[in-house]
Short mmCIF file of C-alpha atoms and ligand atoms in Angstrom, two decimals:
data_model
loop_
_atom_site.label_atom_id
_atom_site.label_comp_id
_atom_site.label_asym_id
_atom_site.label_seq_id
_atom_site.Cartn_x
_atom_site.Cartn_y
_atom_site.Cartn_z
CA MET R 1 31.50 113.36 66.60
CA SER R 2 34.37 113.18 69.09
CA GLN R 3 37.05 116.17 68.71
CA ARG R 4 39.62 113.93 68.54
CA ARG R 5 37.88 112.41 65.42
CA LYS R 6 36.98 115.76 64.20
CA PHE R 7 40.59 116.45 64.49
CA ILE R 8 41.78 114.05 62.44
CA LYS R 9 39.51 114.22 59.77
CA GLN R 10 40.32 117.87 59.64
CA SER R 11 43.97 117.25 59.42
CA LEU R 12 43.53 114.80 56.61
CA ILE R 13 42.20 117.41 54.62
CA GLY R 14 44.94 118.39 52.09
CA THR R 15 47.03 115.60 53.10
CA ALA R 16 48.59 113.61 49.91
CA LEU R 17 46.77 110.36 49.55
CA PHE R 18 48.06 107.28 47.88
CA ILE R 19 45.03 107.50 45.50
CA PRO R 20 44.30 110.94 44.89
CA SER R 21 40.81 110.40 43.10
CA ILE R 22 39.27 108.83 46.27
CA SER R 23 40.36 111.68 48.67
CA THR R 24 37.17 112.66 49.73
CA ALA R 25 36.30 109.17 50.83
CA CYS R 26 39.42 108.91 53.20
CA ALA R 27 37.83 110.00 56.21
CA ALA R 28 33.97 108.79 55.78
CA ASP R 29 32.91 107.00 58.55
CA GLU R 30 31.21 103.70 58.05
CA LYS R 31 29.39 100.76 59.87
CA GLN R 32 31.07 97.57 59.80
CA LYS R 33 29.69 95.31 57.29
CA SER R 34 29.24 91.63 58.05
CA SER R 35 31.98 90.47 55.82
CA GLU R 36 34.54 93.29 54.66
CA SER R 37 36.33 91.25 51.86
CA GLY R 38 39.38 91.05 49.99
CA GLU R 39 41.32 93.31 48.41
CA ILE R 40 44.77 93.61 48.99
CA PRO R 41 47.30 95.53 49.77
CA LEU R 42 45.38 96.20 52.81
CA ILE R 43 46.21 97.83 56.09
CA LEU R 44 43.83 97.46 59.30
CA SER R 45 44.47 99.52 62.32
CA THR R 46 42.62 100.40 65.78
CA TRP R 47 41.01 103.47 66.68
CA ASN R 48 40.53 106.64 64.69
CA HIS R 49 44.37 107.37 64.66
CA GLY R 50 44.58 104.40 62.57
CA LEU R 51 43.57 106.95 59.57
CA PRO R 52 46.86 108.60 59.44
CA ALA R 53 48.93 105.57 60.43
CA ASN R 54 47.36 103.62 57.69
CA GLN R 55 48.12 106.52 55.29
CA ALA R 56 51.92 106.58 56.75
CA ALA R 57 51.86 102.63 55.99
CA MET R 58 50.42 102.96 52.47
CA ASP R 59 53.02 105.56 51.82
CA SER R 60 55.90 103.25 53.03
CA LEU R 61 54.47 100.71 50.67
CA THR R 62 54.05 102.98 47.63
CA ALA R 63 57.63 104.21 48.06
CA GLY R 64 58.89 100.56 47.55
CA GLY R 65 58.77 99.32 51.41
CA THR R 66 58.09 96.06 52.67
CA ILE R 67 55.11 95.33 54.51
CA LEU R 68 57.26 95.19 57.66
CA ASP R 69 58.38 98.88 56.75
CA ALA R 70 54.77 99.53 56.50
CA VAL R 71 53.45 98.46 59.83
CA GLU R 72 56.37 100.15 61.24
CA ALA R 73 56.17 103.44 59.58
CA GLY R 74 52.43 103.43 60.29
CA VAL R 75 52.56 103.16 63.73
CA ARG R 76 55.63 105.70 64.32
CA ASP R 77 53.15 108.39 63.22
CA THR R 78 50.86 107.50 66.06
CA GLU R 79 53.93 107.25 68.59
CA LEU R 80 54.43 111.23 67.86
CA ASP R 81 50.89 111.84 67.92
CA MET R 82 50.60 114.47 70.90
CA ASP R 83 46.86 114.41 71.10
CA ASN R 84 46.94 110.68 71.84
CA LEU R 85 47.02 109.91 75.45
CA SER R 86 47.97 106.35 75.37
CA VAL R 87 50.66 105.86 72.76
CA GLY R 88 54.21 107.18 72.81
CA LEU R 89 55.82 109.34 75.60
CA GLN R 90 53.10 111.79 75.52
CA GLY R 91 50.91 109.13 76.97
CA LEU R 92 49.57 108.95 80.48
CA PRO R 93 51.83 107.74 83.24
CA ASP R 94 51.91 105.36 85.68
CA ARG R 95 50.52 105.85 89.40
CA GLU R 96 54.21 106.87 90.35
CA GLY R 97 54.05 109.50 87.19
CA ILE R 98 56.56 107.81 84.63
CA THR R 99 55.38 107.10 81.10
CA THR R 100 56.68 103.21 80.49
CA LEU R 101 56.10 102.06 77.02
CA ASP R 102 55.24 98.66 75.36
CA ALA R 103 55.52 97.34 71.97
CA SER R 104 55.81 94.64 69.48
CA ILE R 105 56.44 93.64 65.69
CA MET R 106 55.70 90.51 64.03
CA THR R 107 56.04 89.24 60.50
CA GLY R 108 54.22 86.35 58.58
CA ASP R 109 57.05 84.10 58.50
CA GLY R 110 57.19 83.90 62.59
CA ASN R 111 59.75 86.67 63.45
CA CYS R 112 59.14 89.02 66.26
CA GLY R 113 60.47 91.38 68.38
CA SER R 114 58.96 93.31 71.19
CA VAL R 115 60.03 95.64 74.15
CA ALA R 116 58.31 96.36 77.56
CA PHE R 117 58.60 98.72 80.44
CA VAL R 118 60.67 101.06 78.40
CA ARG R 119 61.33 104.78 79.02
CA GLN R 120 62.57 107.48 77.29
CA ILE R 121 62.48 106.03 73.93
CA LYS R 122 60.57 107.98 71.16
CA HIS R 123 59.77 105.01 69.05
CA PRO R 124 59.41 101.88 70.81
CA ILE R 125 58.17 100.04 67.80
CA SER R 126 61.60 100.91 66.05
CA LEU R 127 63.27 99.37 69.24
CA ALA R 128 61.27 96.21 68.94
CA ARG R 129 62.23 96.02 65.34
CA ARG R 130 65.91 96.05 66.46
CA VAL R 131 65.29 93.59 68.81
CA MET R 132 63.93 91.21 66.34
CA GLU R 133 66.76 91.94 63.77
CA LYS R 134 69.65 92.45 65.98
CA THR R 135 69.37 90.09 68.75
CA PRO R 136 68.64 86.21 69.29
CA HIS R 137 65.85 87.38 71.84
CA VAL R 138 62.49 88.22 71.00
CA MET R 139 61.89 90.45 74.15
CA LEU R 140 63.66 93.10 76.22
CA ALA R 141 62.40 94.90 79.15
CA GLY R 142 62.79 97.90 81.34
CA GLU R 143 66.47 98.92 81.82
CA GLY R 144 67.70 96.13 79.39
CA ALA R 145 65.77 97.64 76.82
CA ARG R 146 66.89 101.07 77.30
CA GLN R 147 70.58 99.89 77.43
CA PHE R 148 70.14 98.18 74.09
CA ALA R 149 68.50 101.53 72.44
CA ILE R 150 71.16 103.47 73.64
CA ALA R 151 73.71 100.99 72.12
CA GLU R 152 71.70 101.08 68.81
CA GLY R 153 72.08 104.83 68.90
CA PHE R 154 68.62 105.85 69.88
CA SER R 155 68.61 109.03 71.30
CA LEU R 156 66.96 109.00 75.32
CA GLU R 157 64.25 111.58 75.45
CA LYS R 158 64.00 113.70 78.50
CA GLU R 159 61.63 112.19 81.26
CA GLU R 160 58.92 114.50 81.68
CA LEU R 161 55.11 114.42 80.98
CA SER R 162 53.45 116.05 77.97
CA PRO R 163 51.65 118.85 78.85
CA LYS R 164 48.20 117.37 78.50
CA ALA R 165 49.34 114.07 80.17
CA ALA R 166 50.64 116.50 83.56
CA ILE R 167 47.23 117.94 83.52
CA GLU R 168 45.12 114.71 83.59
CA TYR R 169 48.02 113.13 86.07
CA GLU R 170 47.33 116.14 88.43
CA LYS R 171 43.76 115.32 88.11
CA TRP R 172 43.94 111.64 88.79
CA LYS R 173 46.38 112.52 91.96
CA LYS R 174 43.48 113.96 93.79
CA THR R 175 41.86 110.63 94.23
CA SER R 176 44.61 108.24 93.09
CA GLN R 177 41.91 105.59 92.46
CA TYR R 178 42.55 103.10 89.54
CA LYS R 179 40.04 101.59 87.83
CA PRO R 180 40.06 100.68 84.06
CA ILE R 181 37.20 102.92 82.40
CA ILE R 182 35.65 101.92 79.28
CA ASN R 183 36.04 104.77 76.87
CA ILE R 184 37.96 105.77 73.95
CA GLU R 185 40.41 108.05 75.62
CA ASN R 186 41.59 105.20 77.99
CA HIS R 187 41.89 102.49 75.28
CA ASP R 188 43.79 104.00 72.67
CA THR R 189 46.36 101.23 71.86
CA ILE R 190 47.56 101.20 68.12
CA GLY R 191 47.53 97.76 66.60
CA MET R 192 48.12 97.43 62.97
CA ILE R 193 47.97 94.41 60.69
CA GLY R 194 48.82 94.47 57.10
CA ILE R 195 48.93 92.36 53.78
CA ASP R 196 51.06 93.28 50.78
CA ALA R 197 50.01 92.53 47.03
CA ASN R 198 52.10 89.17 47.54
CA GLY R 199 49.96 88.04 50.55
CA ASN R 200 52.94 88.60 52.76
CA MET R 201 51.88 89.80 56.17
CA ALA R 202 53.17 91.84 59.05
CA GLY R 203 51.89 93.62 62.20
CA SER R 204 52.77 96.24 64.96
CA CYS R 205 51.32 97.04 68.34
CA THR R 206 52.51 99.91 70.43
CA THR R 207 50.92 101.62 73.89
CA SER R 208 51.85 103.58 76.74
CA GLY R 209 49.23 101.03 78.38
CA LEU R 210 47.00 101.71 81.09
CA ALA R 211 46.83 105.15 82.48
CA TYR R 212 47.85 105.08 86.48
CA LYS R 213 48.88 101.36 86.07
CA MET R 214 51.28 99.83 88.76
CA HIS R 215 54.97 100.80 88.10
CA GLY R 216 56.14 97.68 86.33
CA ARG R 217 52.94 96.48 84.72
CA VAL R 218 53.03 95.28 81.34
CA GLY R 219 49.81 94.63 79.24
CA ASP R 220 49.21 92.88 76.16
CA SER R 221 50.77 94.67 73.58
CA PRO R 222 54.12 93.46 73.58
CA ILE R 223 53.26 90.08 74.11
CA ILE R 224 53.46 88.10 70.95
CA GLY R 225 50.04 86.17 70.90
CA ALA R 226 48.17 88.54 73.01
CA GLY R 227 48.15 91.98 71.46
CA LEU R 228 49.57 90.74 68.30
CA TYR R 229 50.18 87.44 66.18
CA VAL R 230 50.91 86.92 62.51
CA ASP R 231 51.38 83.86 60.17
CA ASN R 232 51.18 84.14 56.34
CA GLU R 233 49.72 80.74 56.23
CA VAL R 234 46.48 81.94 57.69
CA GLY R 235 46.42 85.66 58.87
CA ALA R 236 47.03 88.19 61.28
CA ALA R 237 45.21 89.77 64.62
CA THR R 238 45.78 92.44 67.11
CA ALA R 239 44.17 93.55 70.04
CA THR R 240 43.40 96.96 71.90
CA GLY R 241 41.50 97.19 75.50
CA LEU R 242 42.07 95.89 79.00
CA GLY R 243 45.66 93.99 78.30
CA GLU R 244 45.02 91.47 81.46
CA THR R 245 41.95 90.05 79.86
CA ILE R 246 43.55 89.60 76.46
CA ILE R 247 46.59 87.92 77.70
CA LYS R 248 44.47 85.48 79.48
CA ILE R 249 42.96 84.11 76.50
CA CYS R 250 46.18 84.46 74.42
CA GLY R 251 43.58 87.04 72.30
CA SER R 252 45.62 87.33 69.00
CA PHE R 253 47.01 83.88 68.70
CA LEU R 254 43.38 82.29 69.54
CA ILE R 255 41.98 84.42 66.69
CA VAL R 256 44.75 83.24 64.14
CA GLU R 257 44.27 79.61 65.41
CA LEU R 258 40.60 79.59 65.02
CA MET R 259 41.29 81.20 61.45
CA ARG R 260 43.20 78.24 60.74
CA GLN R 261 40.50 76.03 61.64
CA GLY R 262 38.32 77.48 59.32
CA ARG R 263 36.68 80.36 60.95
CA THR R 264 36.24 83.41 59.12
CA PRO R 265 37.95 86.53 60.66
CA GLN R 266 34.82 87.86 61.71
CA GLU R 267 33.69 84.43 63.16
CA ALA R 268 37.21 84.47 65.06
CA CYS R 269 37.23 87.90 66.57
CA GLU R 270 33.40 87.08 67.95
CA GLU R 271 34.53 83.96 69.57
CA ALA R 272 37.66 85.69 71.19
CA VAL R 273 35.24 88.15 72.60
CA ARG R 274 33.09 85.53 73.83
CA ARG R 275 35.90 83.71 75.40
CA LEU R 276 36.99 86.81 76.88
CA ILE R 277 33.64 87.39 78.49
CA SER R 278 33.13 84.09 79.57
CA LYS R 279 36.48 84.39 81.76
CA ASN R 280 35.69 87.84 83.32
CA LYS R 281 33.02 88.21 85.98
CA ASN R 282 33.10 92.14 85.97
CA ILE R 283 32.60 92.61 82.23
CA ASN R 284 30.54 95.67 82.71
CA ASP R 285 33.79 97.35 83.34
CA ILE R 286 36.19 95.98 80.55
CA GLN R 287 36.49 96.95 77.10
CA ALA R 288 38.63 95.23 74.54
CA GLY R 289 38.49 94.81 70.84
CA PHE R 290 40.03 92.64 68.21
CA LEU R 291 40.96 92.96 64.26
CA ALA R 292 41.81 90.49 62.15
CA ILE R 293 42.65 89.44 58.42
CA ASN R 294 43.15 86.20 56.54
CA LYS R 295 45.38 85.76 53.99
CA GLU R 296 42.64 86.51 51.26
CA GLY R 297 42.27 90.04 52.76
CA VAL R 298 39.05 89.36 54.41
CA THR R 299 38.84 91.46 57.47
CA GLY R 300 37.02 90.79 60.99
CA ALA R 301 36.79 93.12 64.13
CA PHE R 302 34.43 92.94 67.10
CA ALA R 303 34.67 94.47 70.89
CA VAL R 304 33.09 93.90 73.88
CA HIS R 305 31.25 97.04 74.20
CA PRO R 306 30.32 99.60 71.63
CA GLY R 307 32.56 102.60 70.71
CA PHE R 308 35.57 100.59 69.25
CA ASN R 309 36.45 101.72 65.67
CA PHE R 310 39.06 100.73 63.48
CA ALA R 311 40.62 102.17 59.90
CA LYS R 312 40.93 100.20 56.87
CA ALA R 313 43.18 101.16 53.82
CA THR R 314 43.24 99.71 50.64
CA GLN R 315 43.84 101.37 47.41
CA SER R 316 40.10 102.11 47.13
CA GLY R 317 40.43 104.50 50.26
CA ASN R 318 40.96 104.84 54.01
CA VAL R 319 37.83 104.63 56.10
CA LEU R 320 37.12 104.48 59.82
CA ILE R 321 34.73 101.84 60.57
CA ASP R 322 32.72 101.49 63.72
CA SER R 323 33.19 97.95 64.91
CA ASN R 324 30.20 95.89 65.89
CA SER R 325 30.17 94.71 69.73
CA HIS R 326 28.77 91.88 71.71
CA PHE R 327 26.60 94.09 74.02
CA LYS R 328 24.50 96.60 72.04
CA PRO R 329 24.53 100.33 72.45
N1 LIG S 401 45.84 96.84 75.60
C1 LIG S 401 46.60 97.82 76.19
C2 LIG S 401 46.82 97.69 77.44
O1 LIG S 401 46.43 96.97 78.23
C3 LIG S 401 45.87 99.28 76.51
C4 LIG S 401 44.93 100.03 75.48
O2 LIG S 401 44.65 99.25 74.43
O3 LIG S 401 44.62 101.08 75.23
O4 LIG S 401 48.26 98.19 77.88
#
């Protein structure tokens, strides 16, 4: 068990759960079953930080929030997680030593908002929601996004690396080589999709993107249809991993459209991974993973390589599940 996972499990002990009677089941690891079905409300999110994020989302629903409130509250938790080096301002910086953030949010009726290449904002997911709700646009980037944040009353954080990120950046500078590396610490975006008891869906996605990326690089996470897509008529999908490969296949949109044509969420995720593999020669160096739910609350998950996991929360519990993958361990 990784230290991170152990930490999350330990930190959950004693946390108030939305269903007290299943508290001991909360952090139990599971293997992915071929079809995970059908209990709503349901929240699904990427990686092990999905456990506390799901909890925050469920708490929001329980407190009377909408599914949109829930997916925002959920990933805000991760945006503050100082152990997470690829979400929030504590994330690893780009080549110039500057941390830039991407985020998107979407509701099942087709509303969406996103921010890309934004600096100094602690909660880019909330800024993405403001773009959706308060502007005629879908996406704001860079300095414009920061100006909009100021106008909306967001405070600007001091631009300095978190202690952990600073240590890692100093190590990286010794060689200054950028090569995407397949492991959990380098692909840690949180993508969250959820459905409430009435069948309304929403999703959120937030990241500091690839470590040591070129300044100005934007990944899949803020791009509607790549890192996130939600349609109440069909289902929702989100992605993590090497953003360029996900953008090239419109990964999340592809999965929702495959479900619209009759594929199960699992089949749709597997097809997206197959498509991604077929478009990339250097597949040994590429990790990507997808999550999906349909409007019945059936879930799917699939990755290129082993190592991807996700958290699933229903009223029966909040569990971490190891995803199946195209390449086997
Ligand atoms: N998808 C993110 C990006 O390419 C990276 C990640 O999932 O960690 O920016």
